[in-house]
Structures are given as structure tokens and as C-alpha cells.
Short mmCIF file of C-alpha atoms in Angstrom, two decimals:
data_model
loop_
_atom_site.label_atom_id
_atom_site.label_comp_id
_atom_site.label_asym_id
_atom_site.label_seq_id
_atom_site.Cartn_x
_atom_site.Cartn_y
_atom_site.Cartn_z
CA GLY A 1 -0.65 -5.75 6.44
CA ALA A 2 -2.22 -2.26 6.58
CA VAL A 3 0.98 -0.29 6.99
CA VAL A 4 1.11 3.47 6.72
CA SER A 5 4.39 5.33 6.45
CA GLN A 6 5.24 8.98 6.90
CA HIS A 7 8.21 10.88 5.64
CA PRO A 8 10.10 12.56 7.10
CA SER A 9 9.81 11.33 10.66
CA TRP A 10 11.46 14.47 11.95
CA VAL A 11 12.11 17.84 10.36
CA ILE A 12 13.49 21.19 11.47
CA CYS A 13 12.89 24.22 9.31
CA LYS A 14 13.37 27.95 9.55
CA SER A 15 10.48 30.30 10.08
CA GLY A 16 8.94 31.39 6.79
CA THR A 17 9.83 28.27 4.83
CA SER A 18 7.48 25.51 3.70
CA VAL A 19 7.62 21.87 4.66
CA LYS A 20 6.03 18.90 2.93
CA ILE A 21 5.08 15.73 4.79
CA GLU A 22 4.22 12.56 2.90
CA CYS A 23 1.81 9.87 4.01
CA ARG A 24 1.75 6.57 2.14
CA SER A 25 -0.37 3.46 2.47
CA LEU A 26 2.10 0.71 1.64
CA ASP A 27 -0.04 -2.36 1.12
CA PHE A 28 -3.57 -1.12 0.52
CA GLN A 29 -5.42 1.56 -1.33
CA ALA A 30 -6.72 4.36 0.82
CA THR A 31 -9.87 6.00 -0.40
CA THR A 32 -9.69 8.44 2.47
CA MET A 33 -6.77 9.87 4.39
CA PHE A 34 -6.82 11.97 7.51
CA TRP A 35 -4.35 14.44 8.97
CA TYR A 36 -4.09 15.02 12.70
CA ARG A 37 -2.10 17.37 14.81
CA GLN A 38 -0.98 16.57 18.33
CA PHE A 39 0.41 19.00 20.87
CA PRO A 40 2.50 17.70 23.78
CA LYS A 41 0.47 15.84 26.38
CA GLN A 42 -2.71 16.28 24.36
CA SER A 43 -4.94 14.16 22.21
CA LEU A 44 -5.06 14.06 18.45
CA MET A 45 -6.90 16.86 16.74
CA LEU A 46 -8.32 16.16 13.31
CA MET A 47 -7.16 18.78 10.85
CA ALA A 48 -8.60 17.59 7.58
CA THR A 49 -10.03 14.71 5.63
CA SER A 50 -9.03 14.03 2.06
CA ASN A 51 -10.44 11.74 -0.57
CA GLU A 52 -8.40 10.73 -3.56
CA GLY A 53 -8.84 13.20 -6.38
CA SER A 54 -10.94 15.61 -4.36
CA LYS A 55 -10.30 18.73 -2.37
CA ALA A 56 -9.66 18.18 1.30
CA THR A 57 -12.28 18.99 3.89
CA TYR A 58 -10.81 21.05 6.71
CA GLU A 59 -12.02 21.12 10.28
CA GLN A 60 -13.20 24.38 11.73
CA GLY A 61 -10.34 26.62 12.71
CA VAL A 62 -7.76 24.97 10.46
CA GLU A 63 -6.33 27.35 7.86
CA LYS A 64 -6.59 25.63 4.50
CA ASP A 65 -4.19 28.08 2.87
CA LYS A 66 -1.58 27.29 5.46
CA PHE A 67 -1.99 23.55 5.57
CA LEU A 68 -2.20 22.39 1.97
CA ILE A 69 -3.33 18.82 1.51
CA ASN A 70 -3.05 16.87 -1.71
CA HIS A 71 -4.37 13.35 -2.15
CA ALA A 72 -3.20 12.66 -5.66
CA SER A 73 -3.36 8.88 -5.60
CA LEU A 74 -4.89 6.06 -3.62
CA THR A 75 -1.63 5.50 -1.77
CA LEU A 76 -0.25 8.99 -1.22
CA SER A 77 -1.36 12.13 0.56
CA THR A 78 0.82 15.12 1.32
CA LEU A 79 0.54 17.88 3.87
CA THR A 80 2.44 21.07 3.13
CA VAL A 81 2.87 23.56 5.92
CA THR A 82 3.35 26.86 4.14
CA SER A 83 5.26 29.78 5.61
CA ALA A 84 5.83 27.86 8.78
CA HIS A 85 6.11 29.65 12.11
CA PRO A 86 7.18 28.41 15.53
CA GLU A 87 3.55 27.95 16.57
CA ASP A 88 3.23 25.34 13.81
CA SER A 89 5.72 23.16 15.63
CA SER A 90 3.87 20.00 16.50
CA PHE A 91 3.55 16.26 15.93
CA TYR A 92 1.62 15.54 12.74
CA ILE A 93 0.03 12.13 12.26
CA CYS A 94 -1.73 10.83 9.20
CA SER A 95 -4.08 7.90 8.88
CA ALA A 96 -5.52 6.01 5.98
CA ARG A 97 -8.82 4.26 5.57
CA PRO A 98 -9.31 1.53 3.03
CA GLY A 99 -12.61 1.55 1.23
CA TRP A 100 -12.93 -2.18 1.64
CA PRO A 101 -13.40 -4.39 3.56
CA SER A 102 -13.45 -2.15 6.64
CA SER A 103 -14.71 1.35 6.10
CA TYR A 104 -14.73 2.09 9.81
CA GLU A 105 -11.09 1.50 10.59
CA GLN A 106 -8.10 3.79 10.12
CA TYR A 107 -4.45 2.85 10.05
CA PHE A 108 -2.09 5.37 11.52
CA GLY A 109 1.31 6.48 10.39
CA PRO A 110 4.22 6.83 12.83
CA GLY A 111 4.01 10.61 12.87
CA THR A 112 6.24 13.51 11.85
CA ARG A 113 7.79 15.83 14.40
CA LEU A 114 7.98 19.36 12.98
CA THR A 115 10.11 21.97 14.70
CA VAL A 116 10.12 25.50 13.33
CA THR A 117 12.96 27.72 14.49
CA ALA B 1 -22.95 13.39 17.86
CA GLN B 2 -20.09 11.21 18.90
CA SER B 3 -17.87 11.79 21.87
CA VAL B 4 -15.50 9.87 24.04
CA THR B 5 -14.72 10.55 27.68
CA GLN B 6 -11.67 9.15 29.39
CA LEU B 7 -11.92 9.52 33.14
CA GLY B 8 -8.59 10.21 34.74
CA SER B 9 -5.93 11.97 32.75
CA HIS B 10 -3.27 10.34 34.91
CA VAL B 11 -3.33 6.88 36.42
CA SER B 12 -0.58 5.38 38.56
CA VAL B 13 -0.34 1.73 39.45
CA SER B 14 2.28 -0.43 41.06
CA GLU B 15 4.08 -2.99 38.99
CA GLY B 16 2.06 -6.18 39.08
CA ALA B 17 -1.18 -4.44 40.01
CA LEU B 18 -4.38 -4.28 37.99
CA VAL B 19 -4.58 -1.64 35.29
CA LEU B 20 -7.99 -0.08 34.70
CA LEU B 21 -8.38 2.77 32.23
CA ARG B 22 -11.88 4.11 31.79
CA CYS B 23 -13.62 5.08 28.59
CA ASN B 24 -17.23 6.09 28.08
CA TYR B 25 -18.75 6.95 24.76
CA SER B 26 -21.87 8.64 23.55
CA SER B 27 -23.31 7.40 20.33
CA SER B 28 -26.76 7.15 18.91
CA VAL B 29 -25.92 3.84 17.29
CA PRO B 30 -23.58 1.04 18.32
CA PRO B 31 -20.12 2.31 17.57
CA TYR B 32 -16.84 0.80 16.65
CA LEU B 33 -14.46 1.32 19.55
CA PHE B 34 -10.70 1.28 19.75
CA TRP B 35 -7.93 1.55 22.28
CA TYR B 36 -4.52 2.81 21.21
CA VAL B 37 -1.24 3.17 23.05
CA GLN B 38 1.30 5.86 22.29
CA TYR B 39 4.87 5.89 23.48
CA PRO B 40 6.84 9.17 23.51
CA ASN B 41 7.51 10.56 20.03
CA GLN B 42 5.82 7.63 18.37
CA GLY B 43 2.60 7.08 16.52
CA LEU B 44 -0.43 5.17 17.69
CA GLN B 45 -0.33 1.44 18.18
CA LEU B 46 -3.61 -0.41 18.12
CA LEU B 47 -4.22 -2.40 21.30
CA LEU B 48 -7.66 -3.75 20.51
CA LYS B 49 -10.93 -2.95 18.82
CA TYR B 50 -14.63 -3.69 19.24
CA THR B 51 -16.57 -4.23 16.07
CA SER B 52 -19.93 -5.53 17.37
CA ALA B 53 -18.83 -9.13 17.71
CA ALA B 54 -17.80 -10.45 21.14
CA THR B 55 -18.27 -7.91 23.92
CA LEU B 56 -15.05 -8.98 25.65
CA VAL B 57 -12.18 -8.11 23.39
CA LYS B 58 -8.66 -9.34 23.90
CA GLY B 59 -5.77 -7.33 22.57
CA ILE B 60 -2.03 -7.30 22.49
CA ASN B 61 0.31 -7.21 25.48
CA GLY B 62 -2.26 -8.79 27.80
CA PHE B 63 -4.82 -6.00 27.53
CA GLU B 64 -8.52 -6.56 27.18
CA ALA B 65 -11.66 -4.44 27.16
CA GLU B 66 -15.32 -5.11 27.68
CA PHE B 67 -18.05 -3.38 25.72
CA LYS B 68 -21.00 -2.62 27.99
CA LYS B 69 -23.85 -1.09 26.07
CA SER B 70 -25.96 -0.45 29.17
CA GLU B 71 -23.13 1.62 30.66
CA THR B 72 -21.87 3.00 27.33
CA SER B 73 -18.42 1.99 28.47
CA PHE B 74 -15.38 0.33 27.00
CA HIS B 75 -12.88 0.17 29.84
CA LEU B 76 -9.38 -1.17 29.27
CA THR B 77 -7.87 -3.60 31.75
CA LYS B 78 -4.72 -5.61 32.29
CA PRO B 79 -4.38 -7.98 35.24
CA SER B 80 -0.75 -7.22 36.01
CA ALA B 81 1.02 -4.01 35.09
CA HIS B 82 4.50 -4.09 33.65
CA MET B 83 6.98 -1.25 33.56
CA SER B 84 6.79 -1.28 29.78
CA ASP B 85 3.08 -0.41 29.97
CA ALA B 86 3.91 3.17 30.98
CA ALA B 87 2.59 5.25 28.10
CA GLU B 88 -0.33 7.36 26.90
CA TYR B 89 -3.56 5.53 26.13
CA PHE B 90 -6.32 6.77 23.88
CA CYS B 91 -9.84 5.51 23.49
CA ALA B 92 -11.56 6.26 20.18
CA VAL B 93 -14.95 5.77 18.60
CA SER B 94 -15.31 5.45 14.87
CA ARG B 95 -18.15 6.39 12.62
CA ASN B 96 -17.20 8.28 9.47
CA GLN B 97 -14.22 9.62 11.34
CA PHE B 98 -12.42 8.90 14.55
CA TYR B 99 -13.29 10.71 17.75
CA PHE B 100 -10.54 10.46 20.31
CA GLY B 101 -10.68 10.78 24.04
CA THR B 102 -8.33 13.16 25.79
CA GLY B 103 -5.99 10.37 26.74
CA THR B 104 -4.80 8.77 29.96
CA SER B 105 -1.18 8.78 30.97
CA LEU B 106 -0.29 5.55 32.73
CA THR B 107 2.59 5.50 35.20
CA VAL B 108 3.86 2.20 36.55
CA ILE B 109 5.61 2.40 39.90
CA PRO B 110 8.32 -0.18 40.53
#
């Protein structure tokens, strides 16, 4: 149980285009979803927290107009990288937290490798 | 404030030797603690977690960790390293959100 999927797992796009990444909780309802970014050989950096039906809360330094997050249902959150540039190339990981029974645990997706050319 | 410190960004051990990866946390209240492993270009795989039950936690692949409140530590150990253990390891503390350590890259020498 507690499986989180991400789609796509790997994407290449041209500079200036937008890319959407989906994060789905497959067998539980996620009241909260998180988006992380990971640069090579570094730890995960929390980008934003989203609750179903609410606006996402972005961490300091993360451009909310560039990284659009939508958490439209209890099983789906999307991250759209708008007007992508090469510096946006990174590994993006989502996680989902069920409201019950464990509010302290997160289940992580397999990640999406974004390369902007 | 929560924080996690992983001492040693790179650890090398010989195959068959003891693996010890260090993690210290700072938390004003007893935290929930996790160890994850990450292989190249993959997501995080949960190794084990401490949730205020037994202080010695056993995980997958022969790993275990001991929660020591007096030392604010949650070090990860494995008695005998295997080549397949070579990966990046992250310690994390959870309150409302996860706080990750900077990671430790484990190399296993044949």
C-alpha cells in the first residue's frame, strides 16, 4: 500500500516551453502533497506544500509564478514549470501525506527528471 | 526549529565490513525519524522509521538504527556491507513537514 506515482518519469523540453508533472497517490487519499527539487549530489529541497482545494504554500525563494502547483483532488497534484530554462533542469520528487492514520509520514514518488535544452 | 545533521558526506567501507552512517537531530519534542536510500536516478526508498515505539528499529536489507534521546542521534548501521548497498542515504525528521539531512554517499569497496 501507500504508493505514489509520478508522470512522466523523464522529460526533455525546449527552453521557453512549459512542462507539467503529475503526482498521484494510487491507494490512499492525500490531504497534503509536497514538491521537492533535487540537484545532483544534493539533498531534497522542499519547494512547496499543497492541500487539496487550497493554494499551495511556497518555500522562500521559490517562484510561485514559475512553478505552478495544483492540488485539485485528494489523489492528484500537478507541478507545471512555466517558461522553462536550462537552470530549471533538475530531479523533481513529489510526496503525499495521508490525513489518517499517520499524519507524520510521507510517501514519495519515484521522481521526474527534467532536462531543458 | 527542526534540523538534521549527517556527519560524513562520503563513507567508504569494504565489502563485509560494518556500515555506520551518522545522523543527529535537533528537535524540541521527540520527533519521528526516517532513513531513506536513493539509488541513481531513482526516488527515495524507505529503509526504516522511528515512531516513538522501540528505540532499536529494524529495517529492510539488514539495516537497523537506534534512537538515542540523550545523544539526539539516530545512526544507521548494517553489520556486513554488500556491494548493492552503494547508494545515497538520507536521514529525515518529520513534524509538519520533512527535514532532510544533506545525505551520505556510501561506497562499498570489493
